[in-house]
mmCIF file with all atom_site columns, C-alpha atoms in Angstrom:
data_model
loop_
_atom_site.group_PDB
_atom_site.id
_atom_site.type_symbol
_atom_site.label_atom_id
_atom_site.label_alt_id
_atom_site.label_comp_id
_atom_site.label_asym_id
_atom_site.label_entity_id
_atom_site.label_seq_id
_atom_site.pdbx_PDB_ins_code
_atom_site.Cartn_x
_atom_site.Cartn_y
_atom_site.Cartn_z
_atom_site.occupancy
_atom_site.B_iso_or_equiv
_atom_site.pdbx_formal_charge
_atom_site.auth_seq_id
_atom_site.auth_comp_id
_atom_site.auth_asym_id
_atom_site.auth_atom_id
_atom_site.pdbx_PDB_model_num
ATOM 1   C CA . GLN A 1 1   ? -4.864  33.793 30.804 1.00 0.00 ? 1   GLN A CA 1
ATOM 2   C CA . LYS A 1 2   ? -3.407  30.424 31.677 1.00 0.00 ? 2   LYS A CA 1
ATOM 3   C CA . GLU A 1 3   ? 0.194   30.517 32.813 1.00 0.00 ? 3   GLU A CA 1
ATOM 4   C CA . VAL A 1 4   ? 1.267   27.941 30.216 1.00 0.00 ? 4   VAL A CA 1
ATOM 5   C CA . GLU A 1 5   ? -0.192  27.783 26.716 1.00 0.00 ? 5   GLU A CA 1
ATOM 6   C CA . GLN A 1 6   ? 0.290   24.876 24.345 1.00 0.00 ? 6   GLN A CA 1
ATOM 7   C CA . ASP A 1 7   ? -1.411  24.184 21.039 1.00 0.00 ? 7   ASP A CA 1
ATOM 8   C CA . PRO A 1 8   ? -3.291  20.872 21.393 1.00 0.00 ? 8   PRO A CA 1
ATOM 9   C CA . GLY A 1 9   ? -2.889  19.892 17.742 1.00 0.00 ? 9   GLY A CA 1
ATOM 10  C CA . PRO A 1 10  ? -3.246  17.265 16.468 1.00 0.00 ? 10  PRO A CA 1
ATOM 11  C CA . LEU A 1 11  ? -0.059  17.570 14.502 1.00 0.00 ? 11  LEU A CA 1
ATOM 12  C CA . SER A 1 12  ? 0.446   15.019 11.744 1.00 0.00 ? 12  SER A CA 1
ATOM 13  C CA . VAL A 1 13  ? 3.808   14.647 9.978  1.00 0.00 ? 13  VAL A CA 1
ATOM 14  C CA . PRO A 1 14  ? 5.383   12.057 7.675  1.00 0.00 ? 14  PRO A CA 1
ATOM 15  C CA . GLU A 1 15  ? 8.118   9.807  8.992  1.00 0.00 ? 15  GLU A CA 1
ATOM 16  C CA . GLY A 1 16  ? 11.527  11.487 8.808  1.00 0.00 ? 16  GLY A CA 1
ATOM 17  C CA . ALA A 1 17  ? 10.181  15.030 9.204  1.00 0.00 ? 17  ALA A CA 1
ATOM 18  C CA . ILE A 1 18  ? 11.501  17.536 11.721 1.00 0.00 ? 18  ILE A CA 1
ATOM 19  C CA . VAL A 1 19  ? 8.869   18.271 14.345 1.00 0.00 ? 19  VAL A CA 1
ATOM 20  C CA . SER A 1 20  ? 8.647   21.495 16.304 1.00 0.00 ? 20  SER A CA 1
ATOM 21  C CA . LEU A 1 21  ? 6.533   21.644 19.457 1.00 0.00 ? 21  LEU A CA 1
ATOM 22  C CA . ASN A 1 22  ? 6.132   24.854 21.414 1.00 0.00 ? 22  ASN A CA 1
ATOM 23  C CA . CYS A 1 23  ? 4.839   26.401 24.596 1.00 0.00 ? 23  CYS A CA 1
ATOM 24  C CA . THR A 1 24  ? 4.508   29.968 25.746 1.00 0.00 ? 24  THR A CA 1
ATOM 25  C CA . TYR A 1 25  ? 4.275   31.107 29.327 1.00 0.00 ? 25  TYR A CA 1
ATOM 26  C CA . SER A 1 26  ? 3.536   34.267 31.250 1.00 0.00 ? 26  SER A CA 1
ATOM 27  C CA . ASN A 1 27  ? 5.326   33.816 34.588 1.00 0.00 ? 27  ASN A CA 1
ATOM 28  C CA . SER A 1 28  ? 8.873   35.213 34.403 1.00 0.00 ? 28  SER A CA 1
ATOM 29  C CA . ALA A 1 29  ? 9.739   33.351 37.619 1.00 0.00 ? 29  ALA A CA 1
ATOM 30  C CA . PHE A 1 30  ? 9.811   29.980 35.847 1.00 0.00 ? 30  PHE A CA 1
ATOM 31  C CA . GLN A 1 31  ? 13.324  28.546 35.899 1.00 0.00 ? 31  GLN A CA 1
ATOM 32  C CA . TYR A 1 32  ? 12.854  24.829 35.293 1.00 0.00 ? 32  TYR A CA 1
ATOM 33  C CA . PHE A 1 33  ? 11.496  23.616 31.965 1.00 0.00 ? 33  PHE A CA 1
ATOM 34  C CA . MET A 1 34  ? 10.550  20.077 31.100 1.00 0.00 ? 34  MET A CA 1
ATOM 35  C CA . TRP A 1 35  ? 9.077   18.083 28.280 1.00 0.00 ? 35  TRP A CA 1
ATOM 36  C CA . TYR A 1 36  ? 7.119   14.932 28.970 1.00 0.00 ? 36  TYR A CA 1
ATOM 37  C CA . ARG A 1 37  ? 5.959   12.330 26.472 1.00 0.00 ? 37  ARG A CA 1
ATOM 38  C CA . GLN A 1 38  ? 2.743   10.467 27.120 1.00 0.00 ? 38  GLN A CA 1
ATOM 39  C CA . TYR A 1 39  ? 1.667   7.452  25.132 1.00 0.00 ? 39  TYR A CA 1
ATOM 40  C CA . SER A 1 40  ? -2.006  6.611  24.991 1.00 0.00 ? 40  SER A CA 1
ATOM 41  C CA . ARG A 1 41  ? -3.339  5.286  28.309 1.00 0.00 ? 41  ARG A CA 1
ATOM 42  C CA . LYS A 1 42  ? 0.058   5.576  30.007 1.00 0.00 ? 42  LYS A CA 1
ATOM 43  C CA . GLY A 1 43  ? 1.610   7.998  32.495 1.00 0.00 ? 43  GLY A CA 1
ATOM 44  C CA . PRO A 1 44  ? 3.816   10.878 31.283 1.00 0.00 ? 44  PRO A CA 1
ATOM 45  C CA . GLU A 1 45  ? 7.526   10.111 31.084 1.00 0.00 ? 45  GLU A CA 1
ATOM 46  C CA . LEU A 1 46  ? 10.214  12.760 31.390 1.00 0.00 ? 46  LEU A CA 1
ATOM 47  C CA . LEU A 1 47  ? 11.890  13.423 28.050 1.00 0.00 ? 47  LEU A CA 1
ATOM 48  C CA . MET A 1 48  ? 13.961  16.567 28.508 1.00 0.00 ? 48  MET A CA 1
ATOM 49  C CA . TYR A 1 49  ? 14.867  18.814 31.407 1.00 0.00 ? 49  TYR A CA 1
ATOM 50  C CA . THR A 1 50  ? 16.423  22.276 31.187 1.00 0.00 ? 50  THR A CA 1
ATOM 51  C CA . TYR A 1 51  ? 17.347  24.653 33.954 1.00 0.00 ? 51  TYR A CA 1
ATOM 52  C CA . SER A 1 52  ? 17.148  28.340 33.000 1.00 0.00 ? 52  SER A CA 1
ATOM 53  C CA . SER A 1 53  ? 17.936  29.315 29.394 1.00 0.00 ? 53  SER A CA 1
ATOM 54  C CA . GLY A 1 54  ? 19.660  27.674 26.503 1.00 0.00 ? 54  GLY A CA 1
ATOM 55  C CA . ASN A 1 55  ? 19.574  24.516 24.464 1.00 0.00 ? 55  ASN A CA 1
ATOM 56  C CA . LYS A 1 56  ? 19.873  20.896 25.386 1.00 0.00 ? 56  LYS A CA 1
ATOM 57  C CA . GLU A 1 57  ? 20.294  18.014 23.007 1.00 0.00 ? 57  GLU A CA 1
ATOM 58  C CA . ASP A 1 58  ? 19.666  14.337 23.577 1.00 0.00 ? 58  ASP A CA 1
ATOM 59  C CA . GLY A 1 59  ? 19.833  12.131 20.531 1.00 0.00 ? 59  GLY A CA 1
ATOM 60  C CA . ARG A 1 60  ? 17.097  13.177 18.115 1.00 0.00 ? 60  ARG A CA 1
ATOM 61  C CA . PHE A 1 61  ? 15.577  15.587 20.642 1.00 0.00 ? 61  PHE A CA 1
ATOM 62  C CA . THR A 1 62  ? 16.553  19.218 21.252 1.00 0.00 ? 62  THR A CA 1
ATOM 63  C CA . ALA A 1 63  ? 14.962  21.446 23.873 1.00 0.00 ? 63  ALA A CA 1
ATOM 64  C CA . GLN A 1 64  ? 15.260  25.216 23.619 1.00 0.00 ? 64  GLN A CA 1
ATOM 65  C CA . VAL A 1 65  ? 14.358  27.861 26.169 1.00 0.00 ? 65  VAL A CA 1
ATOM 66  C CA . ASP A 1 66  ? 14.054  31.546 25.281 1.00 0.00 ? 66  ASP A CA 1
ATOM 67  C CA . LYS A 1 67  ? 13.293  33.319 28.533 1.00 0.00 ? 67  LYS A CA 1
ATOM 68  C CA . SER A 1 68  ? 13.251  36.760 26.938 1.00 0.00 ? 68  SER A CA 1
ATOM 69  C CA . SER A 1 69  ? 10.320  35.682 24.764 1.00 0.00 ? 69  SER A CA 1
ATOM 70  C CA . LYS A 1 70  ? 8.871   33.312 27.366 1.00 0.00 ? 70  LYS A CA 1
ATOM 71  C CA . TYR A 1 71  ? 8.896   30.561 24.778 1.00 0.00 ? 71  TYR A CA 1
ATOM 72  C CA . ILE A 1 72  ? 10.129  26.987 24.869 1.00 0.00 ? 72  ILE A CA 1
ATOM 73  C CA . SER A 1 73  ? 10.465  24.472 22.062 1.00 0.00 ? 73  SER A CA 1
ATOM 74  C CA . LEU A 1 74  ? 11.080  20.787 21.548 1.00 0.00 ? 74  LEU A CA 1
ATOM 75  C CA . PHE A 1 75  ? 12.504  19.668 18.213 1.00 0.00 ? 75  PHE A CA 1
ATOM 76  C CA . ILE A 1 76  ? 12.395  16.077 17.067 1.00 0.00 ? 76  ILE A CA 1
ATOM 77  C CA . ARG A 1 77  ? 14.677  15.177 14.151 1.00 0.00 ? 77  ARG A CA 1
ATOM 78  C CA . ASP A 1 78  ? 14.098  12.218 11.856 1.00 0.00 ? 78  ASP A CA 1
ATOM 79  C CA . SER A 1 79  ? 10.703  11.585 13.445 1.00 0.00 ? 79  SER A CA 1
ATOM 80  C CA . GLN A 1 80  ? 9.555   7.982  13.764 1.00 0.00 ? 80  GLN A CA 1
ATOM 81  C CA . PRO A 1 81  ? 6.082   6.429  14.078 1.00 0.00 ? 81  PRO A CA 1
ATOM 82  C CA . SER A 1 82  ? 7.107   5.483  17.642 1.00 0.00 ? 82  SER A CA 1
ATOM 83  C CA . ASP A 1 83  ? 7.266   9.218  18.426 1.00 0.00 ? 83  ASP A CA 1
ATOM 84  C CA . SER A 1 84  ? 3.468   9.380  18.044 1.00 0.00 ? 84  SER A CA 1
ATOM 85  C CA . ALA A 1 85  ? 2.286   10.515 21.468 1.00 0.00 ? 85  ALA A CA 1
ATOM 86  C CA . THR A 1 86  ? 1.108   13.549 23.379 1.00 0.00 ? 86  THR A CA 1
ATOM 87  C CA . TYR A 1 87  ? 3.895   15.932 24.388 1.00 0.00 ? 87  TYR A CA 1
ATOM 88  C CA . LEU A 1 88  ? 3.419   17.994 27.532 1.00 0.00 ? 88  LEU A CA 1
ATOM 89  C CA . CYS A 1 89  ? 5.514   20.971 28.465 1.00 0.00 ? 89  CYS A CA 1
ATOM 90  C CA . ALA A 1 90  ? 5.925   21.774 32.152 1.00 0.00 ? 90  ALA A CA 1
ATOM 91  C CA . MET A 1 91  ? 7.686   24.482 34.077 1.00 0.00 ? 91  MET A CA 1
ATOM 92  C CA . LYS A 1 92  ? 8.399   25.558 37.596 1.00 0.00 ? 92  LYS A CA 1
ATOM 93  C CA . ALA A 1 93  ? 9.713   28.501 39.576 1.00 0.00 ? 93  ALA A CA 1
ATOM 94  C CA . ASN A 1 94  ? 12.531  28.252 42.127 1.00 0.00 ? 94  ASN A CA 1
ATOM 95  C CA . SER A 1 95  ? 10.076  28.320 44.988 1.00 0.00 ? 95  SER A CA 1
ATOM 96  C CA . GLY A 1 96  ? 7.126   26.019 45.483 1.00 0.00 ? 96  GLY A CA 1
ATOM 97  C CA . TYR A 1 97  ? 6.527   22.412 44.630 1.00 0.00 ? 97  TYR A CA 1
ATOM 98  C CA . ALA A 1 98  ? 4.018   22.281 41.816 1.00 0.00 ? 98  ALA A CA 1
ATOM 99  C CA . LEU A 1 99  ? 4.691   22.041 38.115 1.00 0.00 ? 99  LEU A CA 1
ATOM 100 C CA . ASN A 1 100 ? 2.669   24.114 35.668 1.00 0.00 ? 100 ASN A CA 1
ATOM 101 C CA . PHE A 1 101 ? 1.688   21.979 32.713 1.00 0.00 ? 101 PHE A CA 1
ATOM 102 C CA . GLY A 1 102 ? 0.556   22.802 29.222 1.00 0.00 ? 102 GLY A CA 1
ATOM 103 C CA . LYS A 1 103 ? -2.445  20.815 28.020 1.00 0.00 ? 103 LYS A CA 1
ATOM 104 C CA . GLY A 1 104 ? -0.295  18.794 25.642 1.00 0.00 ? 104 GLY A CA 1
ATOM 105 C CA . THR A 1 105 ? 0.145   18.535 21.877 1.00 0.00 ? 105 THR A CA 1
ATOM 106 C CA . SER A 1 106 ? -0.921  15.352 20.143 1.00 0.00 ? 106 SER A CA 1
ATOM 107 C CA . LEU A 1 107 ? 1.626   14.214 17.529 1.00 0.00 ? 107 LEU A CA 1
ATOM 108 C CA . LEU A 1 108 ? 1.077   11.581 14.857 1.00 0.00 ? 108 LEU A CA 1
ATOM 109 C CA . VAL A 1 109 ? 4.002   10.435 12.723 1.00 0.00 ? 109 VAL A CA 1
ATOM 110 C CA . THR A 1 110 ? 2.785   8.492  9.707  1.00 0.00 ? 110 THR A CA 1
ATOM 111 C CA . PRO A 1 111 ? 4.933   5.850  7.956  1.00 0.00 ? 111 PRO A CA 1
ATOM 112 C CA . ASP I 2 1   ? 15.800  4.236  37.746 1.00 0.00 ? 1   ASP I CA 1
ATOM 113 C CA . VAL I 2 2   ? 12.895  5.999  39.412 1.00 0.00 ? 2   VAL I CA 1
ATOM 114 C CA . LYS I 2 3   ? 9.875   3.844  39.859 1.00 0.00 ? 3   LYS I CA 1
ATOM 115 C CA . VAL I 2 4   ? 6.424   5.051  40.794 1.00 0.00 ? 4   VAL I CA 1
ATOM 116 C CA . THR I 2 5   ? 3.751   2.391  41.017 1.00 0.00 ? 5   THR I CA 1
ATOM 117 C CA . GLN I 2 6   ? 0.011   2.707  41.405 1.00 0.00 ? 6   GLN I CA 1
ATOM 118 C CA . SER I 2 7   ? -2.144  0.045  42.968 1.00 0.00 ? 7   SER I CA 1
ATOM 119 C CA . SER I 2 8   ? -4.564  -0.417 40.080 1.00 0.00 ? 8   SER I CA 1
ATOM 120 C CA . ARG I 2 9   ? -4.534  0.289  36.347 1.00 0.00 ? 9   ARG I CA 1
ATOM 121 C CA . TYR I 2 10  ? -8.323  0.163  36.008 1.00 0.00 ? 10  TYR I CA 1
ATOM 122 C CA . LEU I 2 11  ? -11.084 0.526  38.565 1.00 0.00 ? 11  LEU I CA 1
ATOM 123 C CA . VAL I 2 12  ? -14.851 0.472  38.285 1.00 0.00 ? 12  VAL I CA 1
ATOM 124 C CA . LYS I 2 13  ? -16.808 1.784  41.265 1.00 0.00 ? 13  LYS I CA 1
ATOM 125 C CA . ARG I 2 14  ? -20.387 2.764  42.013 1.00 0.00 ? 14  ARG I CA 1
ATOM 126 C CA . THR I 2 15  ? -21.612 6.205  43.005 1.00 0.00 ? 15  THR I CA 1
ATOM 127 C CA . GLY I 2 16  ? -21.284 6.722  46.735 1.00 0.00 ? 16  GLY I CA 1
ATOM 128 C CA . GLU I 2 17  ? -18.528 4.149  47.259 1.00 0.00 ? 17  GLU I CA 1
ATOM 129 C CA . LYS I 2 18  ? -15.362 5.050  49.123 1.00 0.00 ? 18  LYS I CA 1
ATOM 130 C CA . VAL I 2 19  ? -12.380 4.642  46.800 1.00 0.00 ? 19  VAL I CA 1
ATOM 131 C CA . PHE I 2 20  ? -8.719  4.295  47.710 1.00 0.00 ? 20  PHE I CA 1
ATOM 132 C CA . LEU I 2 21  ? -5.948  4.864  45.189 1.00 0.00 ? 21  LEU I CA 1
ATOM 133 C CA . GLU I 2 22  ? -2.468  4.055  46.366 1.00 0.00 ? 22  GLU I CA 1
ATOM 134 C CA . CYS I 2 23  ? 0.895   5.197  45.077 1.00 0.00 ? 23  CYS I CA 1
ATOM 135 C CA . VAL I 2 24  ? 4.351   3.955  46.039 1.00 0.00 ? 24  VAL I CA 1
ATOM 136 C CA . GLN I 2 25  ? 7.734   5.365  45.010 1.00 0.00 ? 25  GLN I CA 1
ATOM 137 C CA . ASP I 2 26  ? 11.104  3.735  45.554 1.00 0.00 ? 26  ASP I CA 1
ATOM 138 C CA . MET I 2 27  ? 13.463  6.726  45.213 1.00 0.00 ? 27  MET I CA 1
ATOM 139 C CA . ASP I 2 28  ? 13.179  8.177  48.702 1.00 0.00 ? 28  ASP I CA 1
ATOM 140 C CA . HIS I 2 29  ? 11.554  11.300 47.243 1.00 0.00 ? 29  HIS I CA 1
ATOM 141 C CA . GLU I 2 30  ? 10.261  13.885 49.665 1.00 0.00 ? 30  GLU I CA 1
ATOM 142 C CA . ASN I 2 31  ? 7.422   15.170 47.472 1.00 0.00 ? 31  ASN I CA 1
ATOM 143 C CA . MET I 2 32  ? 4.456   13.268 46.130 1.00 0.00 ? 32  MET I CA 1
ATOM 144 C CA . PHE I 2 33  ? 1.538   14.464 44.027 1.00 0.00 ? 33  PHE I CA 1
ATOM 145 C CA . TRP I 2 34  ? -1.885  13.390 42.836 1.00 0.00 ? 34  TRP I CA 1
ATOM 146 C CA . TYR I 2 35  ? -3.286  14.668 39.532 1.00 0.00 ? 35  TYR I CA 1
ATOM 147 C CA . ARG I 2 36  ? -6.287  13.922 37.447 1.00 0.00 ? 36  ARG I CA 1
ATOM 148 C CA . GLN I 2 37  ? -6.159  14.136 33.683 1.00 0.00 ? 37  GLN I CA 1
ATOM 149 C CA . ASP I 2 38  ? -9.196  14.769 31.516 1.00 0.00 ? 38  ASP I CA 1
ATOM 150 C CA . PRO I 2 39  ? -9.486  15.408 27.771 1.00 0.00 ? 39  PRO I CA 1
ATOM 151 C CA . GLY I 2 40  ? -9.288  19.114 26.976 1.00 0.00 ? 40  GLY I CA 1
ATOM 152 C CA . LEU I 2 41  ? -8.454  20.013 30.593 1.00 0.00 ? 41  LEU I CA 1
ATOM 153 C CA . GLY I 2 42  ? -4.959  18.593 30.869 1.00 0.00 ? 42  GLY I CA 1
ATOM 154 C CA . LEU I 2 43  ? -3.347  17.667 34.157 1.00 0.00 ? 43  LEU I CA 1
ATOM 155 C CA . ARG I 2 44  ? -4.873  19.208 37.255 1.00 0.00 ? 44  ARG I CA 1
ATOM 156 C CA . LEU I 2 45  ? -3.259  18.983 40.672 1.00 0.00 ? 45  LEU I CA 1
ATOM 157 C CA . ILE I 2 46  ? -5.507  17.569 43.396 1.00 0.00 ? 46  ILE I CA 1
ATOM 158 C CA . TYR I 2 47  ? -3.188  17.380 46.411 1.00 0.00 ? 47  TYR I CA 1
ATOM 159 C CA . PHE I 2 48  ? 0.481   17.130 47.135 1.00 0.00 ? 48  PHE I CA 1
ATOM 160 C CA . SER I 2 49  ? 2.641   16.226 50.100 1.00 0.00 ? 49  SER I CA 1
ATOM 161 C CA . TYR I 2 50  ? 6.149   17.486 50.869 1.00 0.00 ? 50  TYR I CA 1
ATOM 162 C CA . ASP I 2 51  ? 6.746   15.299 53.910 1.00 0.00 ? 51  ASP I CA 1
ATOM 163 C CA . VAL I 2 52  ? 5.211   12.493 55.932 1.00 0.00 ? 52  VAL I CA 1
ATOM 164 C CA . LYS I 2 53  ? 1.849   13.523 57.386 1.00 0.00 ? 53  LYS I CA 1
ATOM 165 C CA . MET I 2 54  ? 2.031   16.865 55.529 1.00 0.00 ? 54  MET I CA 1
ATOM 166 C CA . LYS I 2 55  ? -0.363  17.764 52.738 1.00 0.00 ? 55  LYS I CA 1
ATOM 167 C CA . GLU I 2 56  ? -1.299  20.777 50.678 1.00 0.00 ? 56  GLU I CA 1
ATOM 168 C CA . LYS I 2 57  ? -4.359  21.375 48.528 1.00 0.00 ? 57  LYS I CA 1
ATOM 169 C CA . GLY I 2 58  ? -3.843  21.699 44.837 1.00 0.00 ? 58  GLY I CA 1
ATOM 170 C CA . ASP I 2 59  ? -6.164  23.270 42.296 1.00 0.00 ? 59  ASP I CA 1
ATOM 171 C CA . ILE I 2 60  ? -9.112  20.874 42.636 1.00 0.00 ? 60  ILE I CA 1
ATOM 172 C CA . PRO I 2 61  ? -9.162  19.264 46.130 1.00 0.00 ? 61  PRO I CA 1
ATOM 173 C CA . GLU I 2 62  ? -12.949 19.162 46.537 1.00 0.00 ? 62  GLU I CA 1
ATOM 174 C CA . GLY I 2 63  ? -14.282 15.640 46.981 1.00 0.00 ? 63  GLY I CA 1
ATOM 175 C CA . TYR I 2 64  ? -10.845 14.188 47.685 1.00 0.00 ? 64  TYR I CA 1
ATOM 176 C CA . SER I 2 65  ? -8.604  13.605 50.672 1.00 0.00 ? 65  SER I CA 1
ATOM 177 C CA . VAL I 2 66  ? -5.100  12.195 50.989 1.00 0.00 ? 66  VAL I CA 1
ATOM 178 C CA . SER I 2 67  ? -2.953  10.319 53.450 1.00 0.00 ? 67  SER I CA 1
ATOM 179 C CA . ARG I 2 68  ? 0.802   10.038 53.776 1.00 0.00 ? 68  ARG I CA 1
ATOM 180 C CA . GLU I 2 69  ? 1.801   7.901  56.745 1.00 0.00 ? 69  GLU I CA 1
ATOM 181 C CA . LYS I 2 70  ? 5.084   6.689  55.223 1.00 0.00 ? 70  LYS I CA 1
ATOM 182 C CA . LYS I 2 71  ? 7.538   8.523  53.019 1.00 0.00 ? 71  LYS I CA 1
ATOM 183 C CA . GLU I 2 72  ? 7.189   6.139  50.096 1.00 0.00 ? 72  GLU I CA 1
ATOM 184 C CA . ARG I 2 73  ? 3.405   5.903  50.065 1.00 0.00 ? 73  ARG I CA 1
ATOM 185 C CA . PHE I 2 74  ? 0.728   8.467  49.189 1.00 0.00 ? 74  PHE I CA 1
ATOM 186 C CA . SER I 2 75  ? -2.940  7.585  49.079 1.00 0.00 ? 75  SER I CA 1
ATOM 187 C CA . LEU I 2 76  ? -5.800  9.404  47.402 1.00 0.00 ? 76  LEU I CA 1
ATOM 188 C CA . ILE I 2 77  ? -9.250  8.865  48.877 1.00 0.00 ? 77  ILE I CA 1
ATOM 189 C CA . LEU I 2 78  ? -12.591 9.584  47.268 1.00 0.00 ? 78  LEU I CA 1
ATOM 190 C CA . GLU I 2 79  ? -14.896 9.691  50.273 1.00 0.00 ? 79  GLU I CA 1
ATOM 191 C CA . SER I 2 80  ? -18.078 9.243  48.231 1.00 0.00 ? 80  SER I CA 1
ATOM 192 C CA . ALA I 2 81  ? -17.388 8.663  44.562 1.00 0.00 ? 81  ALA I CA 1
ATOM 193 C CA . SER I 2 82  ? -19.428 10.585 42.019 1.00 0.00 ? 82  SER I CA 1
ATOM 194 C CA . THR I 2 83  ? -19.705 10.191 38.252 1.00 0.00 ? 83  THR I CA 1
ATOM 195 C CA . ASN I 2 84  ? -17.818 13.447 37.669 1.00 0.00 ? 84  ASN I CA 1
ATOM 196 C CA . GLN I 2 85  ? -14.793 11.832 39.301 1.00 0.00 ? 85  GLN I CA 1
ATOM 197 C CA . THR I 2 86  ? -14.461 9.422  36.398 1.00 0.00 ? 86  THR I CA 1
ATOM 198 C CA . SER I 2 87  ? -10.981 10.207 35.156 1.00 0.00 ? 87  SER I CA 1
ATOM 199 C CA . MET I 2 88  ? -7.378  9.135  34.767 1.00 0.00 ? 88  MET I CA 1
ATOM 200 C CA . TYR I 2 89  ? -5.546  9.574  38.083 1.00 0.00 ? 89  TYR I CA 1
ATOM 201 C CA . LEU I 2 90  ? -1.802  10.060 38.037 1.00 0.00 ? 90  LEU I CA 1
ATOM 202 C CA . CYS I 2 91  ? 0.606   9.954  40.929 1.00 0.00 ? 91  CYS I CA 1
ATOM 203 C CA . ALA I 2 92  ? 4.045   11.597 40.768 1.00 0.00 ? 92  ALA I CA 1
ATOM 204 C CA . SER I 2 93  ? 7.043   12.067 43.033 1.00 0.00 ? 93  SER I CA 1
ATOM 205 C CA . SER I 2 94  ? 10.024  14.418 43.101 1.00 0.00 ? 94  SER I CA 1
ATOM 206 C CA . SER I 2 95  ? 13.117  15.145 45.128 1.00 0.00 ? 95  SER I CA 1
ATOM 207 C CA . GLU I 2 96  ? 13.857  18.249 47.158 1.00 0.00 ? 96  GLU I CA 1
ATOM 208 C CA . ASP I 2 97  ? 17.231  18.826 45.472 1.00 0.00 ? 97  ASP I CA 1
ATOM 209 C CA . ARG I 2 98  ? 17.068  22.234 43.857 1.00 0.00 ? 98  ARG I CA 1
ATOM 210 C CA . GLY I 2 99  ? 18.477  22.715 40.411 1.00 0.00 ? 99  GLY I CA 1
ATOM 211 C CA . ASP I 2 100 ? 18.732  18.997 39.904 1.00 0.00 ? 100 ASP I CA 1
ATOM 212 C CA . VAL I 2 101 ? 16.899  16.851 37.428 1.00 0.00 ? 101 VAL I CA 1
ATOM 213 C CA . ARG I 2 102 ? 15.519  14.837 40.322 1.00 0.00 ? 102 ARG I CA 1
ATOM 214 C CA . GLU I 2 103 ? 13.433  17.859 41.197 1.00 0.00 ? 103 GLU I CA 1
ATOM 215 C CA . THR I 2 104 ? 11.344  17.061 38.174 1.00 0.00 ? 104 THR I CA 1
ATOM 216 C CA . GLN I 2 105 ? 8.337   14.905 38.710 1.00 0.00 ? 105 GLN I CA 1
ATOM 217 C CA . TYR I 2 106 ? 8.274   11.238 37.839 1.00 0.00 ? 106 TYR I CA 1
ATOM 218 C CA . PHE I 2 107 ? 4.896   9.747  37.096 1.00 0.00 ? 107 PHE I CA 1
ATOM 219 C CA . GLY I 2 108 ? 3.255   6.418  37.711 1.00 0.00 ? 108 GLY I CA 1
ATOM 220 C CA . PRO I 2 109 ? 1.341   4.549  34.984 1.00 0.00 ? 109 PRO I CA 1
ATOM 221 C CA . GLY I 2 110 ? -2.013  5.993  36.016 1.00 0.00 ? 110 GLY I CA 1
ATOM 222 C CA . THR I 2 111 ? -5.308  4.557  37.239 1.00 0.00 ? 111 THR I CA 1
ATOM 223 C CA . ARG I 2 112 ? -8.357  4.795  34.994 1.00 0.00 ? 112 ARG I CA 1
ATOM 224 C CA . LEU I 2 113 ? -11.330 5.161  37.300 1.00 0.00 ? 113 LEU I CA 1
ATOM 225 C CA . LEU I 2 114 ? -14.874 4.732  36.070 1.00 0.00 ? 114 LEU I CA 1
ATOM 226 C CA . VAL I 2 115 ? -17.660 5.689  38.469 1.00 0.00 ? 115 VAL I CA 1
ATOM 227 C CA . LEU I 2 116 ? -21.061 4.326  37.496 1.00 0.00 ? 116 LEU I CA 1
#
């Protein structure tokens, strides 16, 4: 079993919809949780960062971490066509250097 | 603003050629990473470095080597390129500060390498 699981999609939603993207993980040592957005043929860019549990909001984006269920989510409100991209979750334990990435979910927001 | 740059956006090489991919970061980050990204396989770590002249193997180091002579620069070397090394190569850097957002990895724009 991979340490981080993420549904690859594709997920297609109409403009203005609320989008929910999710990852599950198996390693209870993970403490740092990130969401990256990657546009086609570009490098991933950091979207949200959360340390330990809880919620974090930034504009239309909300990241949630439920450590008891080993489940993290990214919500996008009022989705826009410019949100069309691949979203990668990533997580890390306190020790070590490497991030553990999900394979990414492809999102398409249609006008 | 963190900036990670990669020497080339696109490269076309022939089988057997020696290939150098270079990455430079301007944030004085201690850690630097090389990944490759392939459809259906996601991001896979090739090598990383936590200090000058230090390197650690990642998940798929075979066929690759790295060099870090200066803190801001991390090179990936394909000693003898093969067609199965055709991929998107991504460099990233991160800080050593624990519990800080700078510990997250910041990525360069990527190099699309085609080996013929």
